[in-house]
Coordinates of C-alpha atoms in Angstrom, one line a residue:
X105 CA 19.6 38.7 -40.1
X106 CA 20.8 35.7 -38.4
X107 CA 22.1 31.9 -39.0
X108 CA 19.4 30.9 -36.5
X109 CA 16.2 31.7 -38.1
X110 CA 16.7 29.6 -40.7
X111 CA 18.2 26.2 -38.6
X112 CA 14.5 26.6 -36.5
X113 CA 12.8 26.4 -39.9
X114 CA 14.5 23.4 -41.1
X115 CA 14.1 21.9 -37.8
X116 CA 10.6 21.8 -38.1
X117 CA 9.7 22.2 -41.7
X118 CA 12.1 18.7 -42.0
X119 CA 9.3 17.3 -43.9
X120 CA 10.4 19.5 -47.0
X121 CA 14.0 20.8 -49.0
X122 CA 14.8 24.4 -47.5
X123 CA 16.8 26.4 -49.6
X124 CA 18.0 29.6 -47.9
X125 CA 20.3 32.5 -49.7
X126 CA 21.5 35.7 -48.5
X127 CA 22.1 38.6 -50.2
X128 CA 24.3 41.5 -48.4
X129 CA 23.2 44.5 -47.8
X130 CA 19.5 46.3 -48.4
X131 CA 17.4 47.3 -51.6
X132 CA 19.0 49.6 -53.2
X133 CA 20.0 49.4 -56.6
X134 CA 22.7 47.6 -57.0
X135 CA 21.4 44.9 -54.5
X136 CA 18.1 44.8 -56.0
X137 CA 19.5 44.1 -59.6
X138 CA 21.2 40.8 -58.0
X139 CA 18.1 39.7 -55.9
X140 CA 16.3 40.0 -58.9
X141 CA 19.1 37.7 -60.8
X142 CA 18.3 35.1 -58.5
X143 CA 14.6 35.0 -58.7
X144 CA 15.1 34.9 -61.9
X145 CA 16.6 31.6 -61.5
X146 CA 16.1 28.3 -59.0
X147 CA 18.4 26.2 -57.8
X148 CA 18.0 22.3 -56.9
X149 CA 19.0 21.0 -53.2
X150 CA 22.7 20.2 -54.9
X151 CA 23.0 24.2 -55.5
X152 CA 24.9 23.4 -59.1
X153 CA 22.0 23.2 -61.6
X154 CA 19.9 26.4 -62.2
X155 CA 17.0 26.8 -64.4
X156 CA 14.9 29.2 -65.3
X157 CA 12.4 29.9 -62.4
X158 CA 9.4 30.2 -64.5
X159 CA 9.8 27.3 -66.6
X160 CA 11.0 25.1 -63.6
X161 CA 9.1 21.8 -63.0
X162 CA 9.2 22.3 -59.6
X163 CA 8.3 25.8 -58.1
X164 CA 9.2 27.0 -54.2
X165 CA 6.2 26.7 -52.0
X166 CA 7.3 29.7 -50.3
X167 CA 9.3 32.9 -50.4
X168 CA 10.5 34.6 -47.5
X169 CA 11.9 37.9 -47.8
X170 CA 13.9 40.3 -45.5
X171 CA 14.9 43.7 -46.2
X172 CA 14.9 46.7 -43.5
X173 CA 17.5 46.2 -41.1
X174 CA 20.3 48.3 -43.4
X175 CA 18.0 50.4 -45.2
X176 CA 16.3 52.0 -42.6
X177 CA 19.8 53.3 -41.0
X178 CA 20.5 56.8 -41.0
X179 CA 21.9 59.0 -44.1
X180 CA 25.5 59.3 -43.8
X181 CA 26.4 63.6 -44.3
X182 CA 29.0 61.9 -47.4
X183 CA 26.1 60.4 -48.9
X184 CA 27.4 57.2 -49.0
X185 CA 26.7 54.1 -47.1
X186 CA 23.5 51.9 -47.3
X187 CA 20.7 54.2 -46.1
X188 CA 17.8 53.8 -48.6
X189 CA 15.0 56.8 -48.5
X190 CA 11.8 55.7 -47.2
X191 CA 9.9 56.3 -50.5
X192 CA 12.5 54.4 -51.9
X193 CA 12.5 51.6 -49.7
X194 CA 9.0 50.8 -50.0
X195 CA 9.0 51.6 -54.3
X196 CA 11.9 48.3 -53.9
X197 CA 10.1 46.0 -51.5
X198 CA 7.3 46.6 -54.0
X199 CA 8.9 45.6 -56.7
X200 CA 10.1 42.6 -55.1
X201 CA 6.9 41.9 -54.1
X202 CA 5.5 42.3 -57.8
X203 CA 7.8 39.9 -59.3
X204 CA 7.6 36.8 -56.6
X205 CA 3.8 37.1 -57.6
X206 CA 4.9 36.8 -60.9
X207 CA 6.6 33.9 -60.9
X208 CA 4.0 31.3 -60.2
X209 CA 0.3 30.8 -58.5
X210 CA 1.4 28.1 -56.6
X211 CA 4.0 30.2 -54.9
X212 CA 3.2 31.9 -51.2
X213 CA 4.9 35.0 -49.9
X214 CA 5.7 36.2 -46.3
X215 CA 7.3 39.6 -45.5
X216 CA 9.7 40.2 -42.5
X217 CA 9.2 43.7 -41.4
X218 CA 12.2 45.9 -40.4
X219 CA 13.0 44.7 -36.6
X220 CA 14.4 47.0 -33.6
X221 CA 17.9 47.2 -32.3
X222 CA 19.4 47.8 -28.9
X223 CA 20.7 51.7 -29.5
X224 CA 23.3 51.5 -26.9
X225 CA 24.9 48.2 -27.4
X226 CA 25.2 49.2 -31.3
X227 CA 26.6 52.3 -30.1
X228 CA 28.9 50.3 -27.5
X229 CA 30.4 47.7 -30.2
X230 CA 31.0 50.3 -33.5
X231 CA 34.2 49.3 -34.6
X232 CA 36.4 51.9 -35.2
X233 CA 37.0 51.0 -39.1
X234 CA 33.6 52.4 -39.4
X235 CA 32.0 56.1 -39.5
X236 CA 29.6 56.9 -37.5
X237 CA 26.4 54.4 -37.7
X238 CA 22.9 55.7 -37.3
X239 CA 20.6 53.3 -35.9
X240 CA 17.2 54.2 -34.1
X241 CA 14.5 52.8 -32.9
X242 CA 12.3 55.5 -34.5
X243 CA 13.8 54.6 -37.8
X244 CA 12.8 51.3 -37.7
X245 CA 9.8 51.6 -36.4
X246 CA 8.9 54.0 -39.6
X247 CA 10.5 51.1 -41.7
X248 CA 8.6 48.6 -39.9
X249 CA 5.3 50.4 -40.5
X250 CA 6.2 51.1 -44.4
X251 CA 6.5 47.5 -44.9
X252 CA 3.2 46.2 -43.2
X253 CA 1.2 49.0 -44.8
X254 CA 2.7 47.7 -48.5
X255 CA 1.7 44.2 -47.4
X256 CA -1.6 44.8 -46.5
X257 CA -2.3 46.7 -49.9
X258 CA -0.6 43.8 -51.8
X259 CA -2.8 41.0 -50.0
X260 CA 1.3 39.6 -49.0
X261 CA 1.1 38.1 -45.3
X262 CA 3.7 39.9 -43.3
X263 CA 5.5 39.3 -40.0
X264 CA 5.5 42.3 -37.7
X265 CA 9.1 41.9 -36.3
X266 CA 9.2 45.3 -34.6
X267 CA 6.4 44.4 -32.4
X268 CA 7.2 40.7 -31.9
X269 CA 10.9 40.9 -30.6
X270 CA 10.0 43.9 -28.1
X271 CA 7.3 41.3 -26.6
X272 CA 10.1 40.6 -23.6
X273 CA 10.7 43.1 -21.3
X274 CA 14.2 41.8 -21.4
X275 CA 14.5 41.8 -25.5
X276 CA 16.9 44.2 -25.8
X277 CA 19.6 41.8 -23.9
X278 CA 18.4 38.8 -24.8
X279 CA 17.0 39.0 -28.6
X280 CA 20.5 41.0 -29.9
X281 CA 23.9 39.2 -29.7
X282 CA 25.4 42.9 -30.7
X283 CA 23.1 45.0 -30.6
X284 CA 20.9 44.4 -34.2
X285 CA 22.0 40.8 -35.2
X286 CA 19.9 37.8 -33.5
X287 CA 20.2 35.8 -30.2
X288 CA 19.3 31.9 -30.4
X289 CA 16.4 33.2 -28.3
X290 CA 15.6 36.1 -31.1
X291 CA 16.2 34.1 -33.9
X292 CA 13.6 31.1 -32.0
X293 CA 10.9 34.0 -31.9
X294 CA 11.5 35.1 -35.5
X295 CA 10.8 31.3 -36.5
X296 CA 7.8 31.3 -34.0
X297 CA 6.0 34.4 -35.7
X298 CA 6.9 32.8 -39.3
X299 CA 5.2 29.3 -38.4
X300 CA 2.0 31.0 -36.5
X301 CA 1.6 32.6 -40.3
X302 CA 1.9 29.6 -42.2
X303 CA -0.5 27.9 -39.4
X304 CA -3.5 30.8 -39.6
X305 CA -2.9 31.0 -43.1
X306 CA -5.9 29.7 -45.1
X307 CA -3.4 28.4 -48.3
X308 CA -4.2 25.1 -50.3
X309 CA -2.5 23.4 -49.7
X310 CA -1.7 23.8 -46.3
X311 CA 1.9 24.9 -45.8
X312 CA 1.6 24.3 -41.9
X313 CA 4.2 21.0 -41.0
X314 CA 1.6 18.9 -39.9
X315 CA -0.3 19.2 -43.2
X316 CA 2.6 18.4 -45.5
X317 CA 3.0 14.6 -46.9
X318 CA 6.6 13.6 -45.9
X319 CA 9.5 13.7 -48.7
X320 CA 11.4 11.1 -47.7
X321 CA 8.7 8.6 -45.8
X322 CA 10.6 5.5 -46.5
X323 CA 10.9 2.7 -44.1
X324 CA 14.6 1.6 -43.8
X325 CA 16.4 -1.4 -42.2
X326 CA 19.0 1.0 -40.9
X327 CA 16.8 3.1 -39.3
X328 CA 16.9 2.4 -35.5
X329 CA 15.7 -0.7 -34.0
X330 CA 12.4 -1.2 -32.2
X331 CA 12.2 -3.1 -28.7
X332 CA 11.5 -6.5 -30.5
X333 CA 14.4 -6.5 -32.0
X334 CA 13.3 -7.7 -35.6
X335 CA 12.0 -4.1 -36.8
X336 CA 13.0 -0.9 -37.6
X337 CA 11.3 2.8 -36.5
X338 CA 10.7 5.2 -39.1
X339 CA 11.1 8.5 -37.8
X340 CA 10.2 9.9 -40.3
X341 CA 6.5 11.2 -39.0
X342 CA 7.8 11.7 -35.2
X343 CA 6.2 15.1 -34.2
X344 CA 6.5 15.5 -30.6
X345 CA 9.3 18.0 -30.6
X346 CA 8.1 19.9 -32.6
X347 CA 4.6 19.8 -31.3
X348 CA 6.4 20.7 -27.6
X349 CA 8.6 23.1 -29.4
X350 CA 6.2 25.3 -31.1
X351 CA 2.6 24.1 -31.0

């Protein structure tokens, strides 16, 4: 989706390891067989040891998944390309879905629902290596819709992105740098809607920033110097940015 979404996250969720992987493309087949390769398996911070994600010591706190953007674009007359059919498109997310529940009790799940695009700026900056693209607003609305609806049924919170980016009267300029991938500013709203979830959510433990213990609350002498010049600040538990920034 975007770099962005991610760097807000680990911004403000410092407190905690943030592991982020990205896996081209939508749920179709293919894709779907390697996303569910890497559930299957967890990787520490280093990214060089994996174990087996059930039997893991230590289990992710929470999942966030995205799938919509690429699925929900038009059928190509060839019948390539990497339209997914609606029915088929929510059968995968619900299979997704199925097995992160499986994994582990401890684990919490949040849905990104399929976002909107700016028609004619995707239109406008097509490169010419590819075919035609279809992308519509009414597409991803449907998408959008699909997803939430599967959420609800499967008690999995969801962020509405379809309804969150289209907030600004301006979004269509200023979430998009081309059109479907995120601005700074749409990537910042993206994190926004994710946090307000982990905030309302009533999980225990708390996920929300302000309730999780520090992992690294250690005082050091080369942290920076207080004003009396014998002491060092720990800022390790300093919240005001991020309590300006998005409380």
């Amino acid at each position: 989706m975007a770099v962005g979404v991610p760097l807000w996250l680990t911004s403000t969720l410092a407190k905690q390891t943030l592991c982020c992987e990205g896996i081209l493309g939508g749920t179709h087949d293919v894709r779907l067989r390697s996303l569910i390769k890497f559930f299957q398996r967890y990787y520490t911070s280093s990214g060089k040891y994996p174990v087996a994600f059930k039997d893991a010591a230590l289990q992710p706190s929470l999942v966030i998944v995205y799938f919509g953007g690429n699925d929900s674009m038009g059928p190509h007359s060839s019948g390539l390309g990497p339209h997914v059919p609606l029915p088929e498109y929510i059968a995968n997310m619900r299979k997704i879905a199925t097995h992160l529940q499986s994994l582990s009790e401890k684990t919490r799940i949040i849905f990104l629902s399929c976002p909107p695009v700016n028609e004619a700026k995707v239109r406008g900056n097509t490169s010419k290596i590819f075919s035609e693209l279809v992308r519509t607003n009414e597409l991803c609305q449907n998408y959008s819709e699909a997803c939430i609806k599967l959420c609800q049924e499967m008690g999995v919170k969801v962020v509405d992105l379809f309804t969150a980016l289209q907030k600004r009267d301006d979004w269509m300029d200023a979430c998009f740098t081309d059109g479907i991938h995120l601005s700074a500013e749409g990537s910042k709203i993206v994190a926004r809607e994710i946090l307000k979830v982990i905030k309302e959510a009533d999980w225990e433990p708390s996920l929300h920033w302000k309730s999780m213990l520090t992992e690294f609350p250690e005082d050091s002498q080369y942290d920076l110097v207080a004003a009396d010049g014998e002491t060092t600040l720990n800022p390790s538990e300093w919240t005001y940015y991020w309590e300006n920034q998005w409380d």
